[in-house]
């Protein structure tokens, strides 16, 4: 199977809402951030509606769905409440993520293998409603196989361990994580899954991941919103886009 299209950038705007909620104000507005992201070269907008609503709110999802021309990737836990919300809005994509400690594997992705049956039933109506279902998993063969068996269209590979190792200056661990991501991106692609990646990516860590030919989309948030303080959101995103394209070329 070949690789299609250019590498997409999904900009996660959760932490615009984090700043807003810190003061209980109406600003900064995540929808305004999403519009700027679109102008700056984002291919999609990602937002995580957490069970505790610590950043993105129900109204944000409503407003994003109404205002956006870009596809929305709704990240959410596999709960009945979130399923109802997703079925009401029918975003372009739904990415199932762990929220509680006991749902996590040691690497931080969703433990799909542990609750394969429940998750298969959970995602079926979302897929039937036209949402592209993605599962956020560690770069782990068992989890990827389980995501495939339950009928997910996409796996998003968790890059957190790779980014942490880089930040700690542990070159051997970073290279080992990168090797795992490289191998598992190919493995997932060979199973017929579309491969995305994200979590913790920065200007310093994005290029080796962007260079993986099977990876079709990166979802990046926290670093970009932080960087926006210094250079503005549009330029912060444009620089990420430039680095991704350069790595891919
Ligand atoms: N991908 C997934 C599935 C996530 O849950 C997150 C964080 O919400 C991201 C990507 C983006 O991570 P970061 O904000 O560290 O760039």
mmCIF file of C-alpha atoms and ligand atoms in Angstrom, residues 12 14-15 46 48 75 95 97 136 156 197-201 219-223, ligand 1:
data_model
loop_
_atom_site.group_PDB
_atom_site.id
_atom_site.type_symbol
_atom_site.label_atom_id
_atom_site.label_comp_id
_atom_site.label_asym_id
_atom_site.label_seq_id
_atom_site.Cartn_x
_atom_site.Cartn_y
_atom_site.Cartn_z
ATOM 1 C CA UNK A 12 -4.666 21.185 19.343
ATOM 2 C CA UNK A 14 -6.984 22.893 24.356
ATOM 3 C CA UNK A 15 -4.553 25.153 26.133
ATOM 4 C CA UNK A 46 -7.979 19.011 17.565
ATOM 5 C CA UNK A 48 -10.027 17.195 23.874
ATOM 6 C CA UNK A 75 -10.404 13.641 21.456
ATOM 7 C CA UNK A 95 -9.747 9.992 18.769
ATOM 8 C CA UNK A 97 -7.789 8.552 24.551
ATOM 9 C CA UNK A 136 -4.366 6.719 20.784
ATOM 10 C CA UNK A 156 -2.346 7.708 16.718
ATOM 11 C CA UNK A 197 1.343 10.624 15.844
ATOM 12 C CA UNK A 198 1.474 13.151 18.626
ATOM 13 C CA UNK A 199 2.000 14.219 22.206
ATOM 14 C CA UNK A 200 4.755 16.451 23.473
ATOM 15 C CA UNK A 201 6.167 17.320 20.036
ATOM 16 C CA UNK A 219 -1.416 16.490 16.352
ATOM 17 C CA UNK A 220 0.433 19.179 18.258
ATOM 18 C CA UNK A 221 -0.839 21.542 20.920
ATOM 19 C CA UNK A 222 0.889 22.398 24.166
ATOM 20 C CA UNK A 223 4.219 23.481 22.679
HETATM 21 N N1 LIG B 1 -2.580 13.576 20.430
HETATM 22 C C1 LIG B 1 -3.368 13.153 21.447
HETATM 23 C C2 LIG B 1 -4.146 11.901 21.254
HETATM 24 C C3 LIG B 1 -3.471 13.886 22.630
HETATM 25 O O1 LIG B 1 -4.267 13.442 23.628
HETATM 26 C C4 LIG B 1 -2.756 15.090 22.741
HETATM 27 C C5 LIG B 1 -2.886 15.921 23.979
HETATM 28 O O2 LIG B 1 -4.206 16.318 24.161
HETATM 29 C C6 LIG B 1 -1.976 15.510 21.658
HETATM 30 C C7 LIG B 1 -1.886 14.713 20.525
HETATM 31 C C8 LIG B 1 -1.227 16.794 21.678
HETATM 32 O O3 LIG B 1 -0.213 16.761 22.651
HETATM 33 P P1 LIG B 1 0.547 18.085 23.001
HETATM 34 O O4 LIG B 1 -0.435 19.045 23.533
HETATM 35 O O5 LIG B 1 1.557 17.629 24.013
HETATM 36 O O6 LIG B 1 1.187 18.578 21.726
#
